[in-house]
Structure formats: C-alpha cells, structure tokens
C-alpha cells in the first residue's frame, strides 16, 4: 500500500445501496469489497453506487472485483454505477485498462443517485 489504509463500507442512501471505497485498495481489500458488493445486491435496491471519490489507489484485483460485481448486478437486475470524482490513480486504472466503457459512471454520488 502506498498511502492511507483501505476502508470499505456499505450503507443505504435515498433507496440505493452505496459502497464507499477509501484509501489504497489492493488484493487484500478484495474479500471485503466482494462481500460489500454482494450485500448491496442482496439489499434489493434498484441500484448500487460505488463511491470512488475517496479512493486514492486501486490495483487490477479491485478492477476485477468490480467487473465481477457488474456481472452479478446485471444478473440480479440491479444497476451498478461508479461515482467520482475520481482521483488521478483511479482514473488512470480505468483509462489504461480501457475498462471505463464497461461501467456506468457518474461525476458525483449525488448524480449517481439520480441518474
């Protein structure tokens, strides 16, 4: 890890499941992330918003967890939206891998809750 410790939390806000990612996220964060995303689907809300605005770094294992969650959400009929604003390192992860197009993205948590 290169900075702040990873923190992953899940809440319900305005009828949506919100999974917040904070700090530096790597392979050791994936089990907690997968659990939070699975719990979000189980909540029965029509959408899950992954708030990446406080995530400073994420590696490819986190990206794979998000891609897996996208499949699970799609199968359950639940929208999965990634919300920013994205830190430079997070933006670069999506840019370098070309994976941004695989996700529905919003500029902020507020816009993700209404789009």
CSV table of N, CA and C in Angstrom, one decimal:
chain,number,residue,atom,x,y,z
A,1,UNK,N,0.8,-1.2,0.0
A,1,UNK,CA,0.0,0.0,0.0
A,1,UNK,C,0.9,1.2,0.0
A,2,UNK,N,0.4,2.3,-0.7
A,2,UNK,CA,1.2,3.4,-0.8
A,2,UNK,C,0.8,4.6,0.0
A,3,UNK,N,-0.3,4.5,0.6
A,3,UNK,CA,-0.8,5.7,1.4
A,3,UNK,C,-1.8,5.2,2.5
A,4,UNK,N,-3.0,5.8,2.5
A,4,UNK,CA,-3.9,5.5,3.6
A,4,UNK,C,-4.5,4.1,3.5
A,5,UNK,N,-4.8,3.6,4.7
A,5,UNK,CA,-5.3,2.2,4.8
A,5,UNK,C,-6.7,2.2,4.1
A,6,UNK,N,-7.0,1.1,3.5
A,6,UNK,CA,-8.3,0.9,2.8
A,6,UNK,C,-9.4,0.8,3.8
A,7,UNK,N,-10.5,1.4,3.4
A,7,UNK,CA,-11.8,1.3,4.2
A,7,UNK,C,-12.9,1.1,3.2
A,8,UNK,N,-13.7,0.1,3.5
A,8,UNK,CA,-14.8,-0.2,2.6
A,8,UNK,C,-16.1,-0.3,3.5
A,9,UNK,N,-17.1,0.4,3.1
A,9,UNK,CA,-18.3,0.4,3.9
A,9,UNK,C,-19.5,0.4,3.0
A,10,UNK,N,-20.7,-0.1,3.5
A,10,UNK,CA,-21.9,-0.2,2.7
A,10,UNK,C,-23.0,0.4,3.6
A,11,UNK,N,-23.8,1.3,2.9
A,11,UNK,CA,-24.9,2.0,3.6
A,11,UNK,C,-26.1,2.0,2.6
A,12,UNK,N,-27.2,2.4,3.0
A,12,UNK,CA,-28.3,2.7,2.1
A,12,UNK,C,-28.6,4.1,2.2
A,13,UNK,N,-28.7,4.8,1.0
A,13,UNK,CA,-28.9,6.2,0.9
A,13,UNK,C,-29.9,6.5,-0.2
A,14,UNK,N,-31.0,7.2,0.1
A,14,UNK,CA,-32.0,7.5,-0.8
A,14,UNK,C,-32.5,6.3,-1.7
A,15,UNK,N,-32.6,5.2,-1.0
A,15,UNK,CA,-33.1,4.0,-1.7
A,15,UNK,C,-32.1,3.2,-2.5
A,16,UNK,N,-30.8,3.6,-2.4
A,16,UNK,CA,-29.8,2.9,-3.2
A,16,UNK,C,-28.8,2.4,-2.2
A,17,UNK,N,-28.2,1.3,-2.5
A,17,UNK,CA,-27.0,0.7,-1.8
A,17,UNK,C,-25.8,1.5,-2.2
A,18,UNK,N,-25.1,2.1,-1.2
A,18,UNK,CA,-23.9,2.8,-1.5
A,18,UNK,C,-22.7,2.1,-0.9
A,19,UNK,N,-21.7,1.7,-1.7
A,19,UNK,CA,-20.5,1.1,-1.3
A,19,UNK,C,-19.4,2.2,-1.4
A,20,UNK,N,-18.8,2.5,-0.3
A,20,UNK,CA,-17.8,3.6,-0.3
A,20,UNK,C,-16.4,2.9,-0.2
A,21,UNK,N,-15.5,3.3,-1.1
A,21,UNK,CA,-14.1,2.9,-1.0
A,21,UNK,C,-13.2,4.0,-0.7
A,22,UNK,N,-12.4,3.8,0.3
A,22,UNK,CA,-11.5,4.9,0.7
A,22,UNK,C,-10.1,4.4,0.9
A,23,UNK,N,-9.1,5.3,0.6
A,23,UNK,CA,-7.7,4.9,0.8
A,23,UNK,C,-7.1,4.1,-0.4
A,24,UNK,N,-6.1,3.3,-0.1
A,24,UNK,CA,-5.4,2.5,-1.1
A,24,UNK,C,-6.0,1.1,-1.0
A,25,UNK,N,-6.5,0.6,-2.2
A,25,UNK,CA,-7.2,-0.6,-2.3
A,25,UNK,C,-6.4,-1.6,-3.1
A,26,UNK,N,-6.1,-2.8,-2.6
A,26,UNK,CA,-5.3,-3.8,-3.3
A,26,UNK,C,-5.9,-5.1,-3.1
A,27,UNK,N,-5.2,-6.1,-3.4
A,27,UNK,CA,-5.6,-7.5,-3.3
A,27,UNK,C,-6.2,-7.9,-2.0
A,28,UNK,N,-5.6,-7.3,-0.9
A,28,UNK,CA,-6.1,-7.6,0.4
A,28,UNK,C,-7.5,-7.0,0.7
A,29,UNK,N,-7.9,-6.0,-0.1
A,29,UNK,CA,-9.2,-5.4,0.1
A,29,UNK,C,-10.3,-6.1,-0.6
A,30,UNK,N,-9.9,-7.0,-1.6
A,30,UNK,CA,-10.9,-7.6,-2.5
A,30,UNK,C,-12.0,-8.4,-1.7
A,31,UNK,N,-11.6,-9.3,-0.7
A,31,UNK,CA,-12.7,-10.0,0.0
A,31,UNK,C,-13.7,-9.1,0.6
A,32,UNK,N,-13.3,-8.0,1.3
A,32,UNK,CA,-14.2,-7.1,1.9
A,32,UNK,C,-15.1,-6.4,0.8
A,33,UNK,N,-14.4,-6.0,-0.3
A,33,UNK,CA,-15.2,-5.4,-1.4
A,33,UNK,C,-16.2,-6.3,-2.0
A,34,UNK,N,-15.8,-7.5,-2.2
A,34,UNK,CA,-16.7,-8.5,-2.8
A,34,UNK,C,-17.9,-8.7,-1.9
A,35,UNK,N,-17.6,-8.8,-0.6
A,35,UNK,CA,-18.7,-9.0,0.4
A,35,UNK,C,-19.7,-7.8,0.4
A,36,UNK,N,-19.1,-6.6,0.4
A,36,UNK,CA,-20.0,-5.4,0.4
A,36,UNK,C,-20.8,-5.3,-0.9
A,37,UNK,N,-20.2,-5.7,-2.0
A,37,UNK,CA,-21.0,-5.6,-3.2
A,37,UNK,C,-22.1,-6.7,-3.3
A,38,UNK,N,-21.8,-7.9,-2.7
A,38,UNK,CA,-22.8,-8.9,-2.7
A,38,UNK,C,-23.9,-8.5,-1.7
A,39,UNK,N,-23.6,-7.9,-0.6
A,39,UNK,CA,-24.6,-7.4,0.3
A,39,UNK,C,-25.5,-6.3,-0.3
A,40,UNK,N,-24.9,-5.5,-1.1
A,40,UNK,CA,-25.6,-4.5,-1.8
A,40,UNK,C,-26.7,-5.1,-2.8
A,41,UNK,N,-26.3,-6.1,-3.5
A,41,UNK,CA,-27.3,-6.8,-4.4
A,41,UNK,C,-28.4,-7.4,-3.5
A,42,UNK,N,-28.0,-8.0,-2.4
A,42,UNK,CA,-29.0,-8.7,-1.5
A,42,UNK,C,-30.0,-7.7,-0.9
A,43,UNK,N,-29.6,-6.4,-0.8
A,43,UNK,CA,-30.5,-5.4,-0.2
A,43,UNK,C,-31.8,-5.3,-1.0
A,44,UNK,N,-31.7,-5.6,-2.3
A,44,UNK,CA,-32.9,-5.5,-3.1
A,44,UNK,C,-33.2,-4.1,-3.6
A,45,UNK,N,-32.3,-3.2,-3.5
A,45,UNK,CA,-32.4,-1.8,-4.1
A,45,UNK,C,-32.3,-1.9,-5.6
A,46,UNK,N,-32.8,-0.9,-6.3
A,46,UNK,CA,-32.7,-1.0,-7.7
A,46,UNK,C,-31.3,-0.6,-8.3
A,47,UNK,N,-30.5,0.0,-7.4
A,47,UNK,CA,-29.2,0.4,-7.9
A,47,UNK,C,-28.2,0.3,-6.7
A,48,UNK,N,-26.9,0.1,-7.1
A,48,UNK,CA,-25.8,0.2,-6.2
A,48,UNK,C,-24.8,1.2,-6.8
A,49,UNK,N,-24.4,2.1,-5.9
A,49,UNK,CA,-23.5,3.1,-6.3
A,49,UNK,C,-22.2,2.8,-5.5
A,50,UNK,N,-21.1,2.7,-6.3
A,50,UNK,CA,-19.8,2.5,-5.7
A,50,UNK,C,-19.1,3.9,-5.7
A,51,UNK,N,-19.0,4.5,-4.5
A,51,UNK,CA,-18.4,5.8,-4.4
A,51,UNK,C,-16.9,5.7,-4.3
A,52,UNK,N,-16.3,6.1,-5.4
A,52,UNK,CA,-14.8,6.1,-5.5
A,52,UNK,C,-14.1,7.4,-5.2
A,53,UNK,N,-14.9,8.4,-4.8
A,53,UNK,CA,-14.3,9.7,-4.6
A,53,UNK,C,-13.2,9.8,-3.6
A,54,UNK,N,-13.2,8.9,-2.6
A,54,UNK,CA,-12.1,8.9,-1.6
A,54,UNK,C,-11.1,7.8,-1.8
A,55,UNK,N,-11.2,7.1,-2.9
A,55,UNK,CA,-10.2,6.0,-3.2
A,55,UNK,C,-9.0,6.7,-3.8
A,56,UNK,N,-7.9,6.4,-3.2
A,56,UNK,CA,-6.6,7.1,-3.7
A,56,UNK,C,-5.9,6.2,-4.7
A,57,UNK,N,-6.0,4.9,-4.6
A,57,UNK,CA,-5.3,3.9,-5.4
A,57,UNK,C,-6.1,2.6,-5.4
A,58,UNK,N,-6.2,2.0,-6.6
A,58,UNK,CA,-6.7,0.6,-6.7
A,58,UNK,C,-5.9,-0.1,-7.7
A,59,UNK,N,-5.7,-1.4,-7.5
A,59,UNK,CA,-5.0,-2.2,-8.5
A,59,UNK,C,-5.9,-3.1,-9.3
A,60,UNK,N,-5.3,-3.9,-10.1
A,60,UNK,CA,-6.2,-4.7,-11.1
A,60,UNK,C,-7.1,-5.7,-10.3
A,61,UNK,N,-6.7,-6.1,-9.2
A,61,UNK,CA,-7.6,-7.1,-8.4
A,61,UNK,C,-8.9,-6.4,-8.0
A,62,UNK,N,-8.8,-5.1,-7.7
A,62,UNK,CA,-10.0,-4.3,-7.4
A,62,UNK,C,-10.9,-4.2,-8.6
A,63,UNK,N,-10.2,-3.9,-9.7
A,63,UNK,CA,-10.9,-3.8,-11.0
A,63,UNK,C,-11.6,-5.1,-11.3
A,64,UNK,N,-11.0,-6.2,-11.1
A,64,UNK,CA,-11.6,-7.5,-11.4
A,64,UNK,C,-12.8,-7.7,-10.5
A,65,UNK,N,-12.7,-7.3,-9.2
A,65,UNK,CA,-13.9,-7.4,-8.3
A,65,UNK,C,-15.0,-6.6,-8.8
A,66,UNK,N,-14.7,-5.4,-9.3
A,66,UNK,CA,-15.8,-4.5,-9.8
A,66,UNK,C,-16.4,-5.1,-11.1
A,67,UNK,N,-15.6,-5.7,-11.9
A,67,UNK,CA,-16.2,-6.4,-13.1
A,67,UNK,C,-17.0,-7.6,-12.8
A,68,UNK,N,-16.6,-8.3,-11.8
A,68,UNK,CA,-17.4,-9.5,-11.3
A,68,UNK,C,-18.7,-9.0,-10.7
A,69,UNK,N,-18.6,-7.9,-10.0
A,69,UNK,CA,-19.9,-7.3,-9.4
A,69,UNK,C,-20.8,-6.8,-10.4
A,70,UNK,N,-20.3,-6.3,-11.5
A,70,UNK,CA,-21.1,-5.8,-12.6
A,70,UNK,C,-21.9,-7.0,-13.2
A,71,UNK,N,-21.3,-8.1,-13.4
A,71,UNK,CA,-22.0,-9.3,-13.9
A,71,UNK,C,-23.1,-9.7,-12.9
A,72,UNK,N,-22.7,-9.8,-11.6
A,72,UNK,CA,-23.7,-10.2,-10.6
A,72,UNK,C,-24.9,-9.2,-10.5
A,73,UNK,N,-24.6,-7.9,-10.6
A,73,UNK,CA,-25.6,-6.9,-10.5
A,73,UNK,C,-26.5,-7.0,-11.8
A,74,UNK,N,-25.9,-7.2,-12.9
A,74,UNK,CA,-26.7,-7.4,-14.2
A,74,UNK,C,-27.6,-8.6,-14.1
A,75,UNK,N,-27.1,-9.7,-13.6
A,75,UNK,CA,-27.9,-10.9,-13.4
A,75,UNK,C,-29.1,-10.7,-12.5
A,76,UNK,N,-28.9,-9.9,-11.5
A,76,UNK,CA,-30.0,-9.6,-10.5
A,76,UNK,C,-30.9,-8.5,-10.9
A,77,UNK,N,-30.6,-7.8,-12.0
A,77,UNK,CA,-31.4,-6.7,-12.5
A,77,UNK,C,-31.2,-5.4,-11.7
A,78,UNK,N,-30.0,-5.3,-11.1
A,78,UNK,CA,-29.6,-4.1,-10.3
A,78,UNK,C,-28.6,-3.3,-11.0
A,79,UNK,N,-28.8,-2.0,-11.1
A,79,UNK,CA,-27.9,-1.1,-11.8
A,79,UNK,C,-26.6,-0.9,-10.9
A,80,UNK,N,-25.5,-1.0,-11.5
A,80,UNK,CA,-24.2,-0.7,-10.8
A,80,UNK,C,-23.6,0.6,-11.4
A,81,UNK,N,-23.4,1.6,-10.6
A,81,UNK,CA,-22.9,2.9,-11.0
A,81,UNK,C,-21.7,3.2,-10.2
A,82,UNK,N,-20.6,3.6,-10.9
A,82,UNK,CA,-19.4,4.1,-10.2
A,82,UNK,C,-19.4,5.6,-10.2
A,83,UNK,N,-19.2,6.1,-9.0
A,83,UNK,CA,-19.3,7.6,-8.8
A,83,UNK,C,-17.9,8.2,-8.4
A,84,UNK,N,-17.6,9.3,-8.9
A,84,UNK,CA,-16.4,10.1,-8.6
A,84,UNK,C,-16.7,11.3,-7.8
A,85,UNK,N,-15.9,12.3,-7.9
A,85,UNK,CA,-14.8,12.5,-8.8
A,85,UNK,C,-13.7,11.5,-8.5
A,86,UNK,N,-13.1,11.0,-9.6
A,86,UNK,CA,-12.0,10.0,-9.5
A,86,UNK,C,-10.7,10.7,-9.2
A,87,UNK,N,-9.9,10.1,-8.3
A,87,UNK,CA,-8.5,10.6,-8.1
A,87,UNK,C,-7.7,10.2,-9.3
A,88,UNK,N,-6.6,10.8,-9.5
A,88,UNK,CA,-5.8,10.5,-10.7
A,88,UNK,C,-5.4,9.0,-10.9
A,89,UNK,N,-5.0,8.4,-9.8
A,89,UNK,CA,-4.6,7.0,-9.9
A,89,UNK,C,-5.8,6.1,-10.3
A,90,UNK,N,-7.0,6.4,-9.8
A,90,UNK,CA,-8.2,5.6,-10.1
A,90,UNK,C,-8.6,5.8,-11.6
A,91,UNK,N,-8.6,7.1,-12.0
A,91,UNK,CA,-8.9,7.4,-13.4
A,91,UNK,C,-7.9,6.7,-14.3
A,92,UNK,N,-6.7,6.7,-13.9
A,92,UNK,CA,-5.7,6.1,-14.8
A,92,UNK,C,-5.9,4.5,-14.9
A,93,UNK,N,-6.3,3.9,-13.8
A,93,UNK,CA,-6.6,2.5,-13.8
A,93,UNK,C,-7.7,2.2,-14.9
A,94,UNK,N,-8.7,2.9,-15.0
A,94,UNK,CA,-9.8,2.7,-16.0
A,94,UNK,C,-9.3,3.1,-17.4
A,95,UNK,N,-8.5,4.1,-17.5
A,95,UNK,CA,-8.0,4.6,-18.7
A,95,UNK,C,-7.0,3.6,-19.4
A,96,UNK,N,-6.0,3.2,-18.6
A,96,UNK,CA,-5.0,2.3,-19.1
A,96,UNK,C,-5.6,0.9,-19.5
A,97,UNK,N,-6.6,0.4,-18.7
A,97,UNK,CA,-7.1,-0.9,-19.0
A,97,UNK,C,-8.3,-0.8,-20.0
A,98,UNK,N,-8.7,0.4,-20.3
A,98,UNK,CA,-9.8,0.5,-21.3
A,98,UNK,C,-11.2,0.0,-20.7
A,99,UNK,N,-11.3,-0.1,-19.4
A,99,UNK,CA,-12.5,-0.7,-18.8
A,99,UNK,C,-13.6,0.3,-18.4
A,100,UNK,N,-13.3,1.6,-18.6
A,100,UNK,CA,-14.3,2.6,-18.2
A,100,UNK,C,-15.6,2.4,-19.0
A,101,UNK,N,-15.5,2.0,-20.2
A,101,UNK,CA,-16.7,1.8,-21.0
A,101,UNK,C,-17.6,0.6,-20.5
A,102,UNK,N,-17.0,-0.3,-19.7
A,102,UNK,CA,-17.8,-1.4,-19.2
A,102,UNK,C,-18.7,-1.0,-18.0
A,103,UNK,N,-18.5,0.2,-17.5
A,103,UNK,CA,-19.3,0.7,-16.3
A,103,UNK,C,-20.1,1.9,-16.7
A,104,UNK,N,-21.2,2.0,-15.9
A,104,UNK,CA,-21.9,3.3,-15.9
A,104,UNK,C,-21.2,4.2,-14.9
A,105,UNK,N,-20.9,5.4,-15.3
A,105,UNK,CA,-20.1,6.3,-14.4
A,105,UNK,C,-20.9,7.6,-14.2
A,106,UNK,N,-20.7,8.1,-13.0
A,106,UNK,CA,-21.3,9.4,-12.7
A,106,UNK,C,-20.2,10.3,-12.0
A,107,UNK,N,-20.3,11.6,-12.2
A,107,UNK,CA,-19.3,12.6,-11.7
A,107,UNK,C,-19.3,12.7,-10.2
A,108,UNK,N,-20.5,12.3,-9.6
A,108,UNK,CA,-20.6,12.5,-8.1
A,108,UNK,C,-21.6,11.5,-7.6
A,109,UNK,N,-21.5,11.3,-6.2
A,109,UNK,CA,-22.5,10.5,-5.6
A,109,UNK,C,-23.9,11.0,-5.8
A,110,UNK,N,-24.1,12.3,-5.7
A,110,UNK,CA,-25.4,12.9,-5.9
A,110,UNK,C,-26.0,12.5,-7.3
A,111,UNK,N,-25.2,12.7,-8.3
A,111,UNK,CA,-25.7,12.4,-9.7
A,111,UNK,C,-25.9,10.9,-9.9
A,112,UNK,N,-25.1,10.1,-9.2
A,112,UNK,CA,-25.3,8.7,-9.4
A,112,UNK,C,-26.6,8.2,-8.7
A,113,UNK,N,-27.0,8.9,-7.7
A,113,UNK,CA,-28.2,8.5,-7.0
A,113,UNK,C,-29.5,8.9,-7.8
A,114,UNK,N,-29.3,9.8,-8.8
A,114,UNK,CA,-30.5,10.3,-9.6
A,114,UNK,C,-30.4,9.9,-11.0
A,115,UNK,N,-29.3,9.4,-11.5
A,115,UNK,CA,-29.3,9.1,-13.0
A,115,UNK,C,-29.9,7.7,-13.3
